[in-house]
Short mmCIF file of C-alpha atoms in Angstrom, two decimals:
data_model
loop_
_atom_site.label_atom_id
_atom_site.label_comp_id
_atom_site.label_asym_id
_atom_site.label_seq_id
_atom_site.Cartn_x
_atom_site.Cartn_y
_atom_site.Cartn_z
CA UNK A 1205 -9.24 -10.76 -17.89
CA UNK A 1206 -6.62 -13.28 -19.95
CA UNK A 1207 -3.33 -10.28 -19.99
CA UNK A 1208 -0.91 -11.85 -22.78
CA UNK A 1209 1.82 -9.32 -24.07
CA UNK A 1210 2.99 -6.24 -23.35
CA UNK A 1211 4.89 -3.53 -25.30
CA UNK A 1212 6.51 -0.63 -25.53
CA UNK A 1213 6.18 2.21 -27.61
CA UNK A 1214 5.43 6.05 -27.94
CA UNK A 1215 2.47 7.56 -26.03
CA UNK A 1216 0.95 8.54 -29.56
CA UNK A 1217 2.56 10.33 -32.58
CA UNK A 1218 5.29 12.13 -32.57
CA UNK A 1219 5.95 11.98 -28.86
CA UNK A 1220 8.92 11.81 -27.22
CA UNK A 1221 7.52 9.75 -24.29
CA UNK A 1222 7.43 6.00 -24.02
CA UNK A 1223 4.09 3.97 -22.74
CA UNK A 1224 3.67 0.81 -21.71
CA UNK A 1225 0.66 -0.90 -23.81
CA UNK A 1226 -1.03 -4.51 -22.15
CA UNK A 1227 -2.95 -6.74 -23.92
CA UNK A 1228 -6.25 -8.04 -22.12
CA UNK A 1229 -7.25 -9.95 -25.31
CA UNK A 1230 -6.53 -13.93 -24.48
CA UNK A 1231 -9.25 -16.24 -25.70
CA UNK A 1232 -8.21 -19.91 -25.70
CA UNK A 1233 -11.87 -20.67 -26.74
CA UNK A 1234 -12.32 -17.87 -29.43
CA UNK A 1235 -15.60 -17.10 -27.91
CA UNK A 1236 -15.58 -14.42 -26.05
CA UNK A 1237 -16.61 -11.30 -28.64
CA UNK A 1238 -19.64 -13.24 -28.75
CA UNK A 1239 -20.57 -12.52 -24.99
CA UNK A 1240 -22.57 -9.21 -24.88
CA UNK A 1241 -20.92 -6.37 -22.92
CA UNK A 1242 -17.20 -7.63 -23.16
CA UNK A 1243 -14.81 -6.56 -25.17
CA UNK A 1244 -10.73 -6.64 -26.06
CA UNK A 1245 -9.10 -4.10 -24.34
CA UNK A 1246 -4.68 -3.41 -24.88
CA UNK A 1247 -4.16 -0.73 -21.72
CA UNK A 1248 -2.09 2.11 -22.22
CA UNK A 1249 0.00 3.66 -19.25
CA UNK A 1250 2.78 6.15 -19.06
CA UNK A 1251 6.16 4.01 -18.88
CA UNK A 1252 7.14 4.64 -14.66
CA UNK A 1253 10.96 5.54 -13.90
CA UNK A 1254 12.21 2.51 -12.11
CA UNK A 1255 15.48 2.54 -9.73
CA UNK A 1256 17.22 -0.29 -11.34
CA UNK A 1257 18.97 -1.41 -7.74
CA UNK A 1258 16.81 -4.42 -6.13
CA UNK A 1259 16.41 -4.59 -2.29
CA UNK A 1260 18.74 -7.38 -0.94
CA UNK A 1261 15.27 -9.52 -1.05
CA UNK A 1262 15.18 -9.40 -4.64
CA UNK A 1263 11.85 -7.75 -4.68
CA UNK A 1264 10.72 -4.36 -6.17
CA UNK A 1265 8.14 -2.22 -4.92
CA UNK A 1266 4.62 -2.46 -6.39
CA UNK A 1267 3.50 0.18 -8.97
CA UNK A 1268 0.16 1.86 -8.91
CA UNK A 1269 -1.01 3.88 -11.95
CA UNK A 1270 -3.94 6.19 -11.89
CA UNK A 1271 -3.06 7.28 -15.33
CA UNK A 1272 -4.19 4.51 -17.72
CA UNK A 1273 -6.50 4.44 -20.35
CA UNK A 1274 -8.33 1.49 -21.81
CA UNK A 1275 -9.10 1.05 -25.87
CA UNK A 1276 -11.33 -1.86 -26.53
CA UNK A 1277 -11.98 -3.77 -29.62
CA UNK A 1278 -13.58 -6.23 -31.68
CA UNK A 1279 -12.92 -7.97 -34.54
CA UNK A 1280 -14.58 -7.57 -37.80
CA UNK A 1281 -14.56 -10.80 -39.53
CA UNK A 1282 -14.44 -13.14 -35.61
CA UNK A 1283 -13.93 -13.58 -32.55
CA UNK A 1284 -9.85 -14.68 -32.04
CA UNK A 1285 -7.20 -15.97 -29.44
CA UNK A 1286 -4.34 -13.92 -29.73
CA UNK A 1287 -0.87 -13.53 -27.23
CA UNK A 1288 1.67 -11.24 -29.74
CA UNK A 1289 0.89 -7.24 -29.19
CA UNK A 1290 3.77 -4.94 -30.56
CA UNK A 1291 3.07 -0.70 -30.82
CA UNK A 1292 3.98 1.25 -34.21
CA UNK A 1293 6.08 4.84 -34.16
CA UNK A 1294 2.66 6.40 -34.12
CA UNK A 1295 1.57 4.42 -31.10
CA UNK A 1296 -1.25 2.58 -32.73
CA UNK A 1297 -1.30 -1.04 -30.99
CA UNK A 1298 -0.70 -4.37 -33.74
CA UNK A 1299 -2.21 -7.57 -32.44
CA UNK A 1300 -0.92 -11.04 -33.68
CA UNK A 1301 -3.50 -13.84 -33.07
CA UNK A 1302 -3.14 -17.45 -32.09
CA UNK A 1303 -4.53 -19.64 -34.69
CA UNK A 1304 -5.00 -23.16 -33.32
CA UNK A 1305 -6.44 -24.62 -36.07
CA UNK A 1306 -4.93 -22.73 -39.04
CA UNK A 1307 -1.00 -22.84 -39.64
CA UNK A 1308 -0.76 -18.73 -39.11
CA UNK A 1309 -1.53 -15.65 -37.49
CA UNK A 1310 -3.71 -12.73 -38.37
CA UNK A 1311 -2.37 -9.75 -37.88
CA UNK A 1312 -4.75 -6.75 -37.09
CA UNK A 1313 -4.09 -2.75 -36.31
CA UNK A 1314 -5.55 -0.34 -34.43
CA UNK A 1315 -6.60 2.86 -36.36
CA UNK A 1316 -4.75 6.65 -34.70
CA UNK A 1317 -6.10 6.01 -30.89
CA UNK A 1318 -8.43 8.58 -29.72
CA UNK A 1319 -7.97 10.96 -27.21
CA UNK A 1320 -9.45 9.40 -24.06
CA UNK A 1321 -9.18 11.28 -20.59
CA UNK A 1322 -7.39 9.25 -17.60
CA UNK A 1323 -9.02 6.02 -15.89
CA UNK A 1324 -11.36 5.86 -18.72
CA UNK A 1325 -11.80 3.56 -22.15
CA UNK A 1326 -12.47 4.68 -25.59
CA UNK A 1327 -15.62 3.86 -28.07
CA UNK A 1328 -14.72 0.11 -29.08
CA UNK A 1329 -12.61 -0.35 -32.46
CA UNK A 1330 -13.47 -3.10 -34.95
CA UNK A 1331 -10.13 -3.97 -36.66
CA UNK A 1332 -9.79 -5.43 -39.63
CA UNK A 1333 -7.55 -7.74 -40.77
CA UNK A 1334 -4.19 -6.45 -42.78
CA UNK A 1335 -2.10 -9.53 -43.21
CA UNK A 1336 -1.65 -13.07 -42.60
CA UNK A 1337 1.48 -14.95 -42.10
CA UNK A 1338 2.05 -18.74 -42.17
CA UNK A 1339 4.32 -20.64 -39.65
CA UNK A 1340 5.23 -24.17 -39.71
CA UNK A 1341 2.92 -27.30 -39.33
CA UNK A 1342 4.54 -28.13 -35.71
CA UNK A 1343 1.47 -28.62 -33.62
CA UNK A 1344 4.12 -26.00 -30.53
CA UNK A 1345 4.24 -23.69 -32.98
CA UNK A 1346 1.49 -21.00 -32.35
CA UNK A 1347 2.05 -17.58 -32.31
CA UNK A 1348 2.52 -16.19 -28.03
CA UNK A 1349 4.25 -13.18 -28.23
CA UNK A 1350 5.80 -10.40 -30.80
CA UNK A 1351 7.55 -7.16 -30.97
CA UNK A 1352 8.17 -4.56 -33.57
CA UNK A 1353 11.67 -2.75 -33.61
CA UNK A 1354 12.21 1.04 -32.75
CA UNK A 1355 13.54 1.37 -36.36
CA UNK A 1356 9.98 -0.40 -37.54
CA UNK A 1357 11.71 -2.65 -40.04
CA UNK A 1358 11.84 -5.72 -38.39
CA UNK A 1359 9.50 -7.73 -36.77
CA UNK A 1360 10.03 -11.10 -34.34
CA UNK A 1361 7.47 -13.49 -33.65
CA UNK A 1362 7.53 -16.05 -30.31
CA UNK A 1363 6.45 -19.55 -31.03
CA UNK A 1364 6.15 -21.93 -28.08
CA UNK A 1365 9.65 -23.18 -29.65
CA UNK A 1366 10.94 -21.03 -32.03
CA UNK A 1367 11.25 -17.54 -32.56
CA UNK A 1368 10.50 -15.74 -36.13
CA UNK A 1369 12.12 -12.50 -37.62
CA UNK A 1370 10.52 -10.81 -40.64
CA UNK A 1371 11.97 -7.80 -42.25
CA UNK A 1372 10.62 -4.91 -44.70
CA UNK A 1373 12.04 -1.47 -45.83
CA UNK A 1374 9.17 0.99 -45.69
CA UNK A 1375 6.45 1.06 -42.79
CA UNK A 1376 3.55 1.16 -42.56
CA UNK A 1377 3.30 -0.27 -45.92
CA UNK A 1378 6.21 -3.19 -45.36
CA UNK A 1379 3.86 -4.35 -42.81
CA UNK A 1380 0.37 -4.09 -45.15
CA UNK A 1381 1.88 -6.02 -47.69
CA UNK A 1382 3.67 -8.34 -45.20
CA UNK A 1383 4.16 -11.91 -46.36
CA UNK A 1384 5.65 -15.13 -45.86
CA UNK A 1385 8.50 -13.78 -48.65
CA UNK A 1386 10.06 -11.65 -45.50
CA UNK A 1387 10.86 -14.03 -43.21
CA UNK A 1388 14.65 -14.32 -42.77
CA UNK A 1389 15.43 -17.69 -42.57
CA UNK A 1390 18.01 -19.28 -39.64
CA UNK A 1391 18.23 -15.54 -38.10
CA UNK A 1392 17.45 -17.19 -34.58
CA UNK A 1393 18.42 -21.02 -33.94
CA UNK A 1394 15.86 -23.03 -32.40
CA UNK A 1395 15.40 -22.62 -28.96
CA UNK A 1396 16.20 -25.71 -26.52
CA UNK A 1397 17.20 -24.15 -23.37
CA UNK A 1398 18.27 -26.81 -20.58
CA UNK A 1399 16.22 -27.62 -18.34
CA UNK A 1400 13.38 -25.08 -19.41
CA UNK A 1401 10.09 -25.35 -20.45
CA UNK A 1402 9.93 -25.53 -24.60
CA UNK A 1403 6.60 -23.04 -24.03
CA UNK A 1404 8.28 -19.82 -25.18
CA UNK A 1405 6.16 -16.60 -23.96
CA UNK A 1406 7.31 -13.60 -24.50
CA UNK A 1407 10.25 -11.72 -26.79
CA UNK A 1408 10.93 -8.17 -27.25
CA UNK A 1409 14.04 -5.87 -28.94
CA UNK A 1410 16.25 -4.49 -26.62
CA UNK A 1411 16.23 -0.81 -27.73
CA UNK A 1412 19.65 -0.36 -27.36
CA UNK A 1413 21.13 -3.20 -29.04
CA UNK A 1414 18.75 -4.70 -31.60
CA UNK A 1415 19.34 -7.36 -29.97
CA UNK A 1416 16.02 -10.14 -29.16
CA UNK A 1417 14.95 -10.74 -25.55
CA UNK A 1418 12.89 -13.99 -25.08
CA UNK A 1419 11.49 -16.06 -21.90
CA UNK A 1420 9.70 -19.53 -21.41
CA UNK A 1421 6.79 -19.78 -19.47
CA UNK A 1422 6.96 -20.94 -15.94
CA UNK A 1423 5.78 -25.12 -15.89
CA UNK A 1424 5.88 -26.90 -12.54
CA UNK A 1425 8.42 -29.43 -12.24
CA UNK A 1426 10.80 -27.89 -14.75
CA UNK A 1427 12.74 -25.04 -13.62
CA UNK A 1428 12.82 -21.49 -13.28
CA UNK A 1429 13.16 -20.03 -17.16
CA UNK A 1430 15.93 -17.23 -17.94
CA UNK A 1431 16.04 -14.54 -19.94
CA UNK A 1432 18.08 -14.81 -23.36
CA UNK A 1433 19.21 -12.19 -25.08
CA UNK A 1434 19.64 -13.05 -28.96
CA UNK A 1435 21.89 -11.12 -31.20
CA UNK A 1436 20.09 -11.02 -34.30
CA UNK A 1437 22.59 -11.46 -38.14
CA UNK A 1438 22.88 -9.00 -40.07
#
């Protein structure tokens, strides 16, 4: 029960309807597919229609789904620690692991998701591995978050300090053959936020713009982190 990333994306192929997908695969010990009976498991729910006005608290009610569907996993070649989950057009879920003691991340997708009846989880996947990409020797600079964008040509990675854009013309085979090669250099500056925590989280495209979301983690003693919005070059 370690929930690391969420995304958005289409309920499955071809659908005109947006779910939200969460990842239940954290493992800071990459040890836990070894434990019989547990698995991986990214959630799928129907995306709920919010009313964007807050109360004058600042709170919003609390949503309850009865509509979600789990899809476990393992993987094929180990157990992993992973944070970065981003959804393809066809809806099939792409997990990004957190290598602490290799200078990259693994990157693994689900096969076309099964159709599973509400409040119920699928027979367990065993993904293999379809790429590798290297980041930088910093010993912040582990992979904690990821999106793919709705055009599926571009691809942003969250380090604890940095964040990562690779790019590729053709999906799904820009992403099979994805390599160090697409990385577009300087796209997003580092990011040294006053008076926020350098442990960077989360990022996401904003559908409308293109444009990169990204957050810091909460750390006592710091400050409350803000949401930036990135425009990304051209």
């Amino acid at each position: 029960n370690d929930w690391e990333d969420l995304a958005l994306g289409p309920c499955a192929e071809g659908s005109d309807t947006d779910c939200l997908y969460v990842a239940d695969f954290g493992d800071n010990d990459a040890g836990k597919q070894d434990n019989p009976g547990f698995h991986y498991t990214v959630f799928r729910v129907p995306e709920p229609e919010l009313d964007p006005v807050l109360e004058p608290s600042g709170e919003v009610d609390e949503l309850t789904s009865e509509d979600w569907v789990g899809f476990p996993f393992r993987y094929a070649d180990r157990a992993h620690d992973a944070e970065g989950l981003a959804v393809d057009p066809s809806g099939r879920p792409i997990v990004f692991t957190k290598e602490r003691e290799e200078d990259a991340t693994h990157v693994f997708r689900f096969g076309p998701l099964p159709e599973t009846a509400p409040r119920t989880f699928a027979p367990v996947e065993e993904l293999e591995r379809m790429a590798s990409l290297t980041l930088t020797d910093e010993s912040l600079d582990l992979a904690t978050g990821a999106d793919l964008n709705r055009s599926a040509d571009r691809l942003a990675l969250r380090t604890y300090r940095h964040v990562y854009e690779y790019r590729f013309a053709a999906f799904p085979e820009g992403l099979e053959a994805l390599s160090d090669a697409d990385l577009v250099p300087g796209v997003v500056p580092d990011l040294d936020f006053p008076r926020e925590s350098p442990q960077g989280e989360a990022v996401a495209y904003d559908p409308f713009t293109g444009h990169l979301l990204t957050i810091s983690e909460h750390v006592r003693g710091i400050g409350i982190p803000s949401l930036h919005e990135l425009p990304c070059a051209e």
